[in-house]
XYZ file of C-alpha atoms in Angstrom:
708
model
C -23.705 63.242 45.783
C -23.468 60.649 43.017
C -20.672 60.728 40.468
C -23.223 61.306 37.694
C -24.625 64.338 39.529
C -21.163 65.812 39.891
C -20.428 65.375 36.211
C -23.755 66.740 35.009
C -23.457 69.733 37.328
C -19.939 70.339 36.054
C -21.235 70.230 32.482
C -24.017 72.671 33.323
C -21.493 75.026 34.941
C -19.321 74.967 31.800
C -22.303 75.622 29.538
C -23.460 78.427 31.817
C -19.995 79.974 31.673
C -19.998 79.793 27.877
C -23.452 81.409 27.853
C -22.209 84.228 30.085
C -19.305 84.859 27.718
C -21.694 84.982 24.780
C -23.878 87.560 26.507
C -20.806 89.610 27.391
C -19.810 89.670 23.755
C -22.895 91.728 22.994
C -21.566 94.457 25.237
C -17.852 94.438 24.561
C -15.198 92.691 22.487
C -14.554 89.360 24.220
C -11.335 87.377 24.185
C -12.048 84.319 21.962
C -12.161 80.938 23.695
C -12.265 77.393 22.387
C -15.859 77.025 23.503
C -16.837 80.184 21.584
C -15.509 78.558 18.394
C -17.769 75.500 18.732
C -19.369 74.570 15.431
C -23.157 74.723 15.129
C -24.970 71.399 15.216
C -25.602 69.969 11.750
C -28.000 67.419 10.299
C -25.249 65.131 8.946
C -21.985 65.419 10.916
C -19.982 63.947 8.031
C -20.773 66.689 5.506
C -17.767 68.984 5.173
C -15.878 67.127 7.895
C -12.217 66.198 8.239
C -12.155 62.983 10.257
C -9.517 61.929 12.794
C -6.941 59.292 11.836
C -5.974 57.081 14.786
C -2.130 56.993 14.932
C -2.189 53.743 16.947
C -3.983 51.903 14.139
C -2.297 53.847 11.324
C 1.197 52.796 12.396
C 0.245 49.112 12.455
C -1.442 49.334 9.062
C 1.490 51.170 7.468
C 3.904 48.473 8.664
C 2.018 45.765 6.722
C 2.544 44.970 3.026
C 0.130 47.147 1.081
C -0.993 48.926 4.228
C 0.505 52.310 3.351
C -2.289 52.843 0.808
C -4.972 52.921 3.504
C -3.033 53.805 6.658
C -4.401 57.345 6.695
C -8.032 56.240 6.525
C -10.240 57.505 9.383
C -11.667 54.768 11.599
C -13.421 54.538 14.955
C -11.584 54.373 18.271
C -12.983 51.636 20.539
C -13.590 52.180 24.245
C -14.127 48.472 24.960
C -13.340 48.497 28.686
C -12.964 50.941 31.527
C -9.157 50.855 31.304
C -9.301 52.050 27.674
C -10.544 55.456 28.833
C -7.240 56.140 30.579
C -5.125 54.283 28.018
C -3.599 50.820 27.908
C -0.164 49.574 26.798
C 0.213 50.472 23.123
C -3.033 52.466 22.996
C -3.642 56.118 23.792
C -6.228 57.332 26.290
C -9.492 58.895 25.129
C -8.234 62.359 26.035
C -4.964 61.765 24.154
C -6.941 60.730 21.081
C -9.033 63.897 21.266
C -5.962 66.099 21.749
C -4.315 64.430 18.756
C -7.450 65.054 16.698
C -7.098 68.756 17.439
C -3.416 68.609 16.455
C -4.414 67.023 13.129
C -6.855 69.845 12.437
C -9.731 67.358 12.402
C -13.277 68.411 13.166
C -14.781 64.902 13.365
C -13.928 62.277 15.995
C -15.437 58.756 15.961
C -15.670 56.516 19.032
C -17.381 53.211 19.886
C -19.085 53.002 23.292
C -18.854 49.304 24.137
C -18.919 47.998 27.718
C -22.517 47.169 28.682
C -23.267 44.903 31.631
C -23.359 41.320 30.341
C -22.000 42.555 27.017
C -22.756 40.500 23.893
C -24.741 37.745 25.548
C -24.536 35.568 22.423
C -20.775 35.655 21.662
C -18.080 34.786 24.165
C -15.283 36.411 22.153
C -16.718 39.861 22.765
C -17.923 39.366 26.338
C -17.096 42.332 28.527
C -15.734 42.964 31.985
C -19.046 43.905 33.644
C -21.463 41.314 34.964
C -25.168 41.265 34.035
C -26.206 43.279 37.105
C -23.402 45.874 37.175
C -25.463 48.684 35.702
C -24.469 51.192 38.370
C -20.781 50.572 37.699
C -21.386 50.959 33.959
C -22.853 54.381 34.661
C -20.373 55.663 37.260
C -17.088 54.087 36.107
C -17.606 54.023 32.340
C -20.218 56.374 30.845
C -19.737 59.234 33.322
C -15.943 59.504 32.853
C -16.367 59.372 29.060
C -19.035 62.063 29.265
C -16.849 64.309 31.370
C -14.011 64.094 28.849
C -16.204 64.616 25.773
C -17.862 67.630 27.430
C -14.553 69.421 27.942
C -14.837 72.824 26.177
C -11.429 72.147 24.598
C -13.221 69.679 22.269
C -16.315 71.765 21.594
C -15.349 72.368 17.956
C -15.158 68.620 17.257
C -18.169 66.763 15.922
C -18.050 63.622 18.059
C -19.810 60.604 16.530
C -20.526 57.704 18.879
C -21.620 54.155 18.112
C -23.703 53.025 21.062
C -23.164 49.428 22.176
C -22.860 46.980 19.268
C -24.351 43.476 19.586
C -26.754 44.286 22.389
C -30.368 45.163 21.560
C -30.530 42.848 18.503
C -29.597 39.955 20.803
C -32.649 40.709 22.931
C -34.807 40.359 19.816
C -33.379 37.134 18.386
C -31.367 35.286 21.024
C -33.296 35.698 24.279
C -35.533 32.649 24.114
C -37.455 30.367 21.766
C -34.963 30.107 18.893
C -32.144 27.750 18.013
C -29.602 30.492 18.681
C -30.909 31.544 22.087
C -28.651 31.648 25.133
C -29.337 31.760 28.866
C -27.186 34.908 29.085
C -29.426 36.745 26.593
C -32.542 35.589 28.436
C -31.047 37.060 31.612
C -30.359 40.424 29.950
C -33.873 40.522 28.518
C -35.337 39.823 31.936
C -33.300 42.403 33.867
C -33.586 45.146 31.219
C -30.013 46.337 31.730
C -29.281 46.566 28.002
C -32.146 49.031 27.534
C -31.303 50.908 30.737
C -27.581 51.104 29.964
C -28.132 52.307 26.409
C -30.781 54.772 27.516
C -28.380 56.178 30.096
C -25.580 56.462 27.535
C -27.876 58.214 25.047
C -29.206 60.619 27.671
C -25.814 61.426 29.197
C -23.833 61.764 25.980
C -26.757 63.342 24.146
C -26.653 66.266 26.606
C -23.321 67.310 25.060
C -24.143 69.633 22.134
C -21.440 68.359 19.767
C -22.067 64.620 20.273
C -23.980 62.635 17.625
C -25.219 59.248 18.881
C -25.727 56.362 16.421
C -27.276 53.166 17.828
C -26.063 49.793 16.571
C -28.714 47.946 14.523
C -26.988 44.661 13.538
C -27.173 43.714 9.822
C -29.516 42.317 7.201
C -28.528 38.715 7.900
C -29.641 39.199 11.503
C -32.718 41.417 11.393
C -33.818 41.366 7.740
C -36.857 39.146 8.306
C -40.156 40.825 9.215
C -40.330 38.664 12.332
C -37.098 40.326 13.520
C -37.109 43.766 11.905
C -40.329 45.162 13.368
C -39.620 43.874 16.910
C -36.118 45.350 16.647
C -37.599 48.767 15.933
C -39.720 48.477 19.063
C -36.679 47.419 21.088
C -34.645 50.380 19.809
C -37.503 52.738 20.726
C -37.723 51.221 24.203
C -34.028 51.788 24.859
C -34.120 55.292 23.386
C -36.830 56.300 25.845
C -35.251 54.751 28.961
C -33.278 56.383 31.773
C -34.222 59.903 30.710
C -33.333 59.469 27.028
C -35.589 60.602 24.195
C -35.513 60.043 20.445
C -33.867 63.465 20.173
C -30.731 61.890 21.673
C -30.435 59.633 18.592
C -28.813 61.075 15.460
C -29.176 57.765 13.634
C -28.291 54.081 13.474
C -25.426 51.996 12.133
C -25.594 48.597 10.438
C -22.952 45.949 9.780
C -20.737 47.063 12.684
C -17.656 44.794 12.743
C -19.370 42.486 10.261
C -18.903 41.289 6.700
C -22.296 41.619 4.965
C -21.911 42.933 1.415
C -22.822 46.560 0.802
C -24.522 45.671 -2.495
C -25.263 42.366 -4.215
C -25.001 43.444 -7.875
C -25.717 40.150 -9.614
C -29.223 39.268 -8.442
C -32.281 40.834 -6.797
C -34.499 39.483 -4.052
C -37.399 39.629 -6.542
C -35.664 37.365 -9.105
C -36.952 33.838 -9.665
C -35.518 30.695 -11.257
C -37.894 28.143 -12.732
C -40.709 29.590 -10.644
C -38.720 29.604 -7.386
C -37.887 32.998 -5.915
C -34.476 34.084 -4.703
C -35.998 34.470 -1.245
C -36.443 30.686 -1.171
C -32.750 29.984 -1.765
C -30.797 28.479 1.103
C -28.487 31.520 1.302
C -31.272 34.153 1.427
C -33.580 31.919 3.513
C -36.734 34.018 3.001
C -34.983 37.245 3.995
C -36.329 40.380 2.306
C -32.842 41.891 1.952
C -29.679 40.545 0.365
C -27.319 43.407 1.165
C -26.697 46.166 3.683
C -27.677 49.189 1.596
C -31.232 48.027 0.920
C -31.576 46.876 4.535
C -30.308 50.158 5.973
C -32.672 52.237 3.844
C -35.687 50.067 4.693
C -34.806 49.991 8.396
C -34.540 53.773 8.438
C -38.067 54.035 7.057
C -39.404 51.667 9.681
C -37.641 53.488 12.510
C -39.136 56.806 11.436
C -42.486 55.039 11.492
C -41.758 53.879 15.046
C -41.393 57.493 16.150
C -37.750 58.356 15.583
C -37.069 61.739 14.010
C -37.538 61.927 10.254
C -34.016 63.283 9.720
C -32.171 60.335 11.277
C -29.314 59.062 9.132
C -27.797 55.623 8.689
C -24.145 54.609 8.797
C -22.815 51.413 7.184
C -19.553 49.819 8.300
C -17.702 49.012 5.058
C -14.267 48.279 6.528
C -14.362 44.548 5.748
C -17.254 43.835 3.378
C -15.497 44.380 0.038
C -15.340 40.699 -1.048
C -13.059 41.324 -3.997
C -10.151 39.389 -5.435
C -10.183 36.644 -8.021
C -13.213 34.903 -6.474
C -15.570 37.886 -6.867
C -18.385 36.862 -9.262
C -19.269 39.173 -12.127
C -22.670 37.690 -12.977
C -25.401 35.521 -11.519
C -24.944 31.766 -11.354
C -26.487 29.193 -13.697
C -30.256 28.870 -14.047
C -30.232 25.190 -13.108
C -31.658 25.990 -9.670
C -32.262 29.008 -7.491
C -29.437 27.929 -5.160
C -26.987 27.660 -8.056
C -28.166 31.057 -9.333
C -27.616 32.766 -5.969
C -24.468 30.950 -4.871
C -22.806 31.499 -8.222
C -23.540 35.219 -8.208
C -23.307 36.399 -4.611
C -20.247 38.521 -3.862
C -20.510 37.699 -0.130
C -18.525 34.454 -0.150
C -19.114 33.400 3.459
C -20.315 29.887 4.184
C -23.316 31.332 6.034
C -24.523 34.893 6.602
C -24.449 34.217 10.353
C -20.660 33.765 10.368
C -19.006 36.791 11.945
C -15.521 35.932 13.209
C -12.325 36.671 11.203
C -13.876 35.556 7.928
C -11.649 33.867 5.375
C -11.649 35.512 1.944
C -12.995 38.887 3.087
C -11.675 42.198 1.764
C -11.517 45.889 2.530
C -14.752 47.564 1.407
C -15.731 51.047 0.286
C -13.538 53.773 1.731
C -15.293 56.152 4.122
C -17.680 58.251 2.053
C -20.096 61.037 2.948
C -23.794 60.856 1.964
C -23.289 58.146 -0.689
C -26.973 57.170 -1.012
C -30.380 58.542 0.062
C -30.819 58.182 3.816
C -27.200 57.153 4.369
C -25.114 59.692 6.305
C -21.845 57.901 5.510
C -19.956 54.727 4.821
C -17.554 54.411 7.765
C -14.848 52.107 9.080
C -16.253 51.178 12.472
C -14.096 48.073 12.926
C -10.525 49.015 11.935
C -9.175 46.385 9.517
C -6.606 44.153 11.181
C -8.198 44.114 14.626
C -9.244 40.548 15.452
C -12.856 39.547 16.099
C -11.800 36.909 18.615
C -9.227 34.255 19.437
C -9.341 30.972 17.529
C -8.120 28.978 20.556
C -8.630 29.417 24.322
C -6.381 32.145 25.724
C -6.061 33.455 29.276
C -6.523 37.235 29.511
C -7.494 40.034 31.903
C -9.850 41.753 29.409
C -12.965 39.707 30.132
C -12.878 38.105 26.668
C -13.842 34.468 26.366
C -13.253 31.783 23.770
C -16.059 31.538 21.232
C -16.155 28.468 19.032
C -17.384 30.648 16.144
C -13.763 31.849 15.946
C -12.504 28.251 15.725
C -12.071 27.165 12.069
C -12.695 23.529 13.047
C -16.085 24.171 14.692
C -19.148 22.711 12.962
C -21.463 25.591 13.933
C -24.711 26.082 15.846
C -28.295 27.195 15.353
C -27.311 30.789 14.660
C -25.321 29.846 11.564
C -27.352 26.908 10.346
C -24.874 24.415 11.864
C -22.306 25.353 9.225
C -18.526 25.596 9.387
C -17.405 28.955 10.758
C -15.148 30.097 7.907
C -12.857 31.682 10.514
C -9.144 32.219 9.960
C -6.749 30.173 12.130
C -4.240 31.527 14.672
C -6.299 34.588 15.577
C -5.488 36.622 18.723
C -7.932 38.092 21.260
C -10.682 40.407 20.026
C -9.265 43.852 19.318
C -5.648 42.664 19.108
C -3.663 43.054 15.903
C -4.095 40.192 13.422
C -1.460 40.648 10.715
C -2.530 37.723 8.527
C -6.102 38.968 8.426
C -5.051 42.514 7.545
C -2.947 41.306 4.617
C -5.802 39.160 3.307
C -8.229 42.078 3.605
C -5.883 44.265 1.536
C -5.431 41.578 -1.135
C -9.180 41.067 -1.472
C -10.220 44.723 -1.299
C -13.129 45.917 -3.432
C -12.757 48.528 -4.785
C -9.164 47.311 -5.188
C -6.352 49.051 -3.347
C -4.022 50.215 -6.093
C -2.222 53.124 -4.443
C 0.696 53.385 -2.057
C 3.045 51.447 -4.331
C 0.719 48.425 -4.277
C -0.621 48.608 -7.802
C -1.207 44.959 -8.829
C -0.128 45.815 -12.353
C 3.232 47.073 -11.116
C 4.392 50.528 -10.127
C 2.468 53.280 -8.406
C -0.688 54.703 -9.964
C -0.367 58.488 -9.795
C -2.512 59.401 -12.791
C -5.791 61.144 -11.963
C -8.977 60.579 -13.969
C -10.103 63.172 -16.477
C -12.491 65.841 -15.214
C -16.201 65.046 -15.662
C -17.881 66.924 -18.518
C -21.419 67.772 -19.511
C -22.674 68.522 -16.004
C -26.382 69.293 -16.261
C -29.518 69.369 -14.128
C -32.041 66.692 -15.080
C -34.743 67.737 -12.599
C -35.346 70.085 -9.711
C -37.947 70.812 -7.052
C -38.201 73.438 -4.357
C -35.914 71.317 -2.161
C -33.789 69.170 -4.483
C -31.604 69.234 -7.585
C -30.892 66.161 -9.734
C -27.600 66.161 -11.641
C -25.981 64.059 -14.347
C -22.696 64.207 -16.246
C -20.563 62.330 -18.758
C -18.257 59.651 -17.414
C -14.579 60.374 -16.815
C -11.782 58.124 -18.041
C -8.725 56.812 -16.210
C -5.623 54.755 -16.961
C -6.940 52.081 -14.539
C -10.576 52.647 -13.649
C -12.828 55.366 -12.289
C -14.346 54.154 -8.996
C -16.651 57.050 -8.165
C -17.474 60.738 -8.154
C -17.638 63.388 -5.429
C -20.299 66.093 -5.754
C -19.623 69.591 -4.440
C -22.116 72.349 -3.687
C -20.481 75.744 -3.347
C -17.088 74.100 -2.804
C -18.290 71.750 -0.024
C -18.597 68.036 -0.726
C -22.226 67.002 -0.222
C -22.091 63.412 -1.418
C -20.476 60.675 -3.490
C -21.762 58.208 -6.036
C -20.462 55.353 -8.181
C -22.770 56.354 -11.062
C -22.916 59.492 -13.228
C -25.939 60.977 -11.489
C -26.779 62.378 -8.064
C -29.708 64.101 -6.336
C -28.942 66.792 -3.774
C -31.754 67.231 -1.232
C -32.648 69.419 1.719
C -32.337 72.665 -0.253
C -34.207 75.961 0.040
C -36.817 77.103 -2.470
C -35.985 79.772 -5.073
C -32.284 79.601 -4.242
C -29.306 79.427 -6.634
C -26.723 76.705 -5.981
C -23.387 76.103 -7.745
C -22.265 72.502 -8.384
C -19.053 70.814 -9.515
C -18.092 67.145 -9.726
C -14.721 65.384 -9.360
C -13.837 61.825 -10.407
C -11.638 59.494 -8.358
C -9.878 56.165 -8.845
C -8.980 53.279 -6.542
C -5.519 54.706 -5.838
C -7.058 57.846 -4.380
C -6.209 60.080 -7.336
C -8.821 62.830 -7.817
C -9.564 64.680 -11.045
C -9.867 68.389 -11.564
C -13.355 69.745 -10.993
C -15.909 69.824 -13.763
C -17.138 73.143 -15.045
C -19.461 74.741 -12.501
C -23.224 74.535 -13.000
C -25.618 77.005 -11.373
C -29.128 75.709 -10.625
C -31.966 77.655 -9.003
C -34.498 75.545 -7.109
C -38.188 75.875 -7.855
C -40.429 78.213 -5.901
C -42.179 76.649 -2.919
C -45.898 76.522 -2.343
C -46.898 76.495 -6.006
C -50.519 75.701 -6.895
C -50.141 74.556 -10.466
C -51.793 71.268 -11.347
C -49.596 70.377 -14.316
C -50.267 67.127 -16.205
C -49.552 63.973 -14.221
C -49.236 60.278 -14.860
C -48.146 57.363 -12.699
C -45.910 54.451 -13.639
C -45.903 51.023 -11.947
C -43.725 47.945 -11.691
C -44.227 44.654 -9.844
C -41.552 43.987 -7.190
C -42.799 40.547 -6.097
C -42.858 37.515 -8.379
C -45.315 35.681 -6.088
C -48.953 36.745 -6.345
C -50.020 34.604 -3.380
C -47.661 35.485 -0.541
C -48.395 37.609 2.537
C -47.339 41.004 1.151
C -48.103 43.193 -1.858
C -44.865 44.789 -3.081
C -44.641 47.232 -5.962
C -42.936 50.372 -7.203
C -44.560 53.635 -8.293
C -43.231 56.861 -9.732
C -45.163 60.035 -10.453
C -44.270 61.948 -13.634
C -45.156 65.558 -14.478
C -45.645 65.699 -18.244
C -46.945 69.266 -18.213
C -45.308 72.681 -18.473
C -45.966 73.892 -14.917
C -44.821 72.691 -11.515
C -47.160 70.638 -9.331
C -47.729 71.212 -5.630
C -47.251 67.670 -4.286
C -49.256 68.382 -1.137
C -52.374 68.378 -3.375
C -51.612 64.957 -4.929
C -52.632 61.468 -3.831
C -52.063 58.107 -5.546
C -54.402 55.129 -5.164
C -53.531 51.453 -5.720
C -56.677 49.268 -5.598
C -56.696 45.660 -4.321
C -58.733 43.093 -2.401
C -57.518 41.479 0.834
C -59.655 38.342 0.419
C -60.053 36.692 3.852
C -58.121 37.402 7.029
C -57.560 40.577 8.967
C -59.307 43.794 7.966
C -56.476 45.978 9.274
C -53.189 46.520 7.498
C -49.536 47.446 7.886
C -47.769 49.589 5.294
C -44.103 50.294 4.563
C -41.967 52.394 2.253
C -38.745 50.454 1.647
C -37.089 53.127 -0.475
C -37.951 56.369 -2.222
C -35.702 58.671 -4.216
C -37.327 61.690 -2.604
C -37.141 60.065 0.867
C -39.682 57.771 2.538
C -40.127 60.377 5.256
C -41.930 62.580 2.725
C -44.600 59.935 2.048
C -47.703 59.013 4.041
C -49.332 55.626 3.442
C -52.826 54.537 4.461
C -55.167 51.689 3.503
C -58.826 52.667 3.039
C -62.028 50.943 1.961
C -62.731 51.561 -1.691
C -66.107 50.035 -2.524
C -67.339 46.717 -3.878
C -65.980 46.735 -7.441
C -64.229 43.576 -8.571
C -60.626 43.541 -7.361
C -60.979 46.898 -5.639
C -62.590 46.686 -2.218
C -59.650 48.606 -0.713
C -56.879 50.912 -1.831
C -53.464 51.997 -0.619
C -53.349 55.793 -0.689
C -49.993 57.555 -1.057
C -49.777 61.194 0.030
C -46.899 63.661 -0.228
C -46.212 65.961 2.701
C -44.807 68.931 0.805
C -42.654 70.048 -2.100
C -43.202 70.550 -5.791
C -42.663 68.361 -8.839
C -41.085 70.397 -11.636
C -42.339 70.287 -15.195
C -40.896 67.253 -16.963
C -39.622 65.760 -13.694
C -40.331 62.473 -11.926
C -40.440 61.670 -8.232
C -38.217 58.692 -8.980
C -38.927 55.229 -7.665
C -41.025 54.644 -4.531
C -40.799 51.026 -3.300
C -43.975 50.259 -1.336
C -45.490 47.251 0.381
C -48.468 46.344 2.531
C -49.591 43.377 4.601
C -52.602 42.262 6.594
C -52.155 42.538 10.350
C -52.439 38.769 10.729
C -49.938 38.211 7.885
C -52.323 35.950 5.982
C -51.813 35.572 2.232
C -53.215 37.706 -0.579
C -54.308 36.591 -4.030
C -53.107 39.513 -6.131
C -53.907 37.992 -9.510
C -57.397 39.526 -9.621
C -56.529 42.868 -7.979
C -57.632 45.886 -10.013
C -54.249 47.664 -9.994
C -52.001 44.576 -10.074
C -49.642 44.103 -13.007
C -46.889 41.655 -13.890
C -44.371 43.983 -15.538
C -41.046 44.278 -13.706
C -40.015 47.534 -15.423
C -41.752 50.870 -15.000
C -44.619 51.467 -17.428
C -47.626 53.794 -17.513
C -50.335 52.405 -15.225
C -53.878 53.443 -16.130
C -55.337 51.437 -13.229
C -53.421 53.342 -10.563
C -55.241 56.589 -9.868
C -53.731 60.061 -9.473
C -55.950 62.530 -7.610
C -55.139 66.247 -7.676
C -57.007 68.460 -5.214
C -59.446 65.561 -4.738
C -60.247 65.083 -8.454
C -59.123 62.119 -10.568
C -56.475 63.494 -12.954
C -54.954 60.244 -14.248
C -56.133 56.691 -14.686
C -59.510 55.012 -14.481
C -61.078 54.408 -11.079
C -62.935 51.089 -10.514
C-alpha cells in the first residue's frame, strides 16, 4: 500500500469517527472533543481570525533595532524542504508550530508549501532539494507527511491557509522557451509537466482537509501584467488545478507578490496618463504593461480567473511584507512633464532599478501590516515572506539545503534578459535564502510605509501611545439587498491616522485607508449594526464610533426606477488594440431597481480584423463576478455595427444609489487595432459624466440614452 493511501485512509477513518460522534450526540450528551469544536468553513478565512505569530521569527525581529514594534506581526511559516517538517536547528517543526498556535489561542495558521521537483527553474537562489523528475518523492516524503499533520483532529479548529508553490507555474508561462529570460531548466519542467502534477496533487491532498484553505501563487504585475502573459497564466493555473485529482473547488484563491517588492499602489500616476501625447504604458519602467501596482493587478487577475472557470468567490492575497517603499526617497507627486520617463520615474514609489529585480532589494521598506478584506476581491494583505529572511546569498556559499548562487543576488551583476540587463539592486553580504539578514531587516524598518512609529521607535522621539479620536458622523450612503455603503468623518491624531477598521456586529469585516467602505455579501431585508475605529502607524486604535443600524433592501424587487448611465474614457489612445472605459449606473428615482432586468449597451465598430471578441472586467465596486459581458451585432448605423452588452446577475439598486465604477475592456480575437474616434458611444472625458449615447435597457425597453 502506498504512503498516500495510508494517509488518506487514516484521514477518512478520523472523519468517520468524528461523524459517528456527531450522530451519537443526537441520542445522548456526548463528551466534547477537539474535532467537535472545529469551526465551520468560511468564505474568507481572515474575517474574525486571530493569526499565529511565529516565535522563531518574532524573537529575531525583537532583537533588532526598531523590531519590537512589529515583532508580534503574524507571518507565514515556510516548509521549504523535507527536513523543515520535522524541524531544523533554530526552527520548530510543523507540529510544534501548530501546537504553539493553539497555545496562543490563535484560530488562523499560515504556511508556505514550497518544495516542488525542479523548484524555481529560473532562479538558482531558491532551487530546491528535489530533482526535476522526483515527483513521487515530492508526494510521499513531502506533501503526504504535511497532510497527515494538518489533518490531525487536534488542529481542526484552526483555519489553515496554505500558499501553494511560489515561483513555479508563472515560470512555465514566461521562462520555458522563446524569450530572453528562458532557461533550459524551465523548458524541462514544462515538458515533463511535474509542476502542474505536483501542484495538482498538493491541492487535491490538502484540499481534502476541511479546515485548509489553499491559495495558489500567481507571481506579480511586473511578471504577468501583460496580456501575452496574463491570459496564458490563467490557463496554466486552471491546468494545474485540474490535475492529479484536483478541482477548482480545492482553490480558495490566489496570492500575488509573494516574497517580492512590487508596490501595493502607485499613487502618483495612472496607466492611462499621457505626457506630450505619449502614454505611461510606453515609459521604459511600465514597458507597455497594463498594471503599475499589485492591487490593480490582483483585482484584474481575479476577474480573469473567474472567467477561466474558477469559483466566483475566490479571494486574492497580496504579500505586503516588503513593498512599503517609504523613507526620505518616497515621492509625493509625479515627476516633471518633460518626458513620460521623467514623469514616471520621478513619481513611482517603487524605487527598484527594474521591476524584474527580486533579490534583497536596496531601499525597500516594510509595507502595509496584515489587514483583512482591505479592498474588493482582496481577502487580506499578508506577510508571506517574513521581513529579515534573505532572498538569496550574494556570493557563492556551500550548503546542504539545495540552494544555489544566483547572480541576481550579486550587487555587481549587470543583469540578464529578465531584468532588461540592468544592475540587480541587491544588498551586499546576504546569507542563504531563508537565513536571517540583519542589515536588510533594519533597512526595511527604516523605510517602512506606513512608517513604524511604535515600540519606542518613534522618529520624532519617544513612544507614541496616543490613540486617534473616534470617527464621527457614521452614515449609510447607499444600500442594496446584499451590500451597505458607509462613510464617516475623518479622525484626528497627534501623528497621523493611517486607516480605519470596520466592524459589523462587533466582528471586523474590513479595513480601509479612506473614510468610506462597502460591506458586501449580506442578506436581503436584514438589519446590521456597524461601528468604525481609527488607527495610527504605532498601532494605537481609537474608541469605536457610535453604532449605526442599516437594514438591507428587499430582494427580488420589480421596480423600474429612473436610471441613467455615466461614462469615462480609460484609454488615451483611440487606435490601440483594446477599447477601455468605465461605466456606472445611477438610480435617480424613488424606487429600487431589480438589476437582473437591466442591460447596458456600448456601441462601436471593429473596423477590419477578427469578427470575434474577448471581453474583460478589470474592476467593479459591486464585484466583476456579478457582471456578464457579451459583444453582439448591432446593425449598420455609423459607428455602431456592434455593441458590448453588460448584464447584472442579481441584486437591486436602491433609490439614489450608484453601482459605482465598472472598469471594462474588449479586444478583437486577433488583437488588431481599433479606430475608436468614430465609434457611436466613444467619448474623450476622463471623469464620469452622463452618457446619452450609452443605452440602458430595462426589461428589454430603452429607458436611457439614444440608440443608433
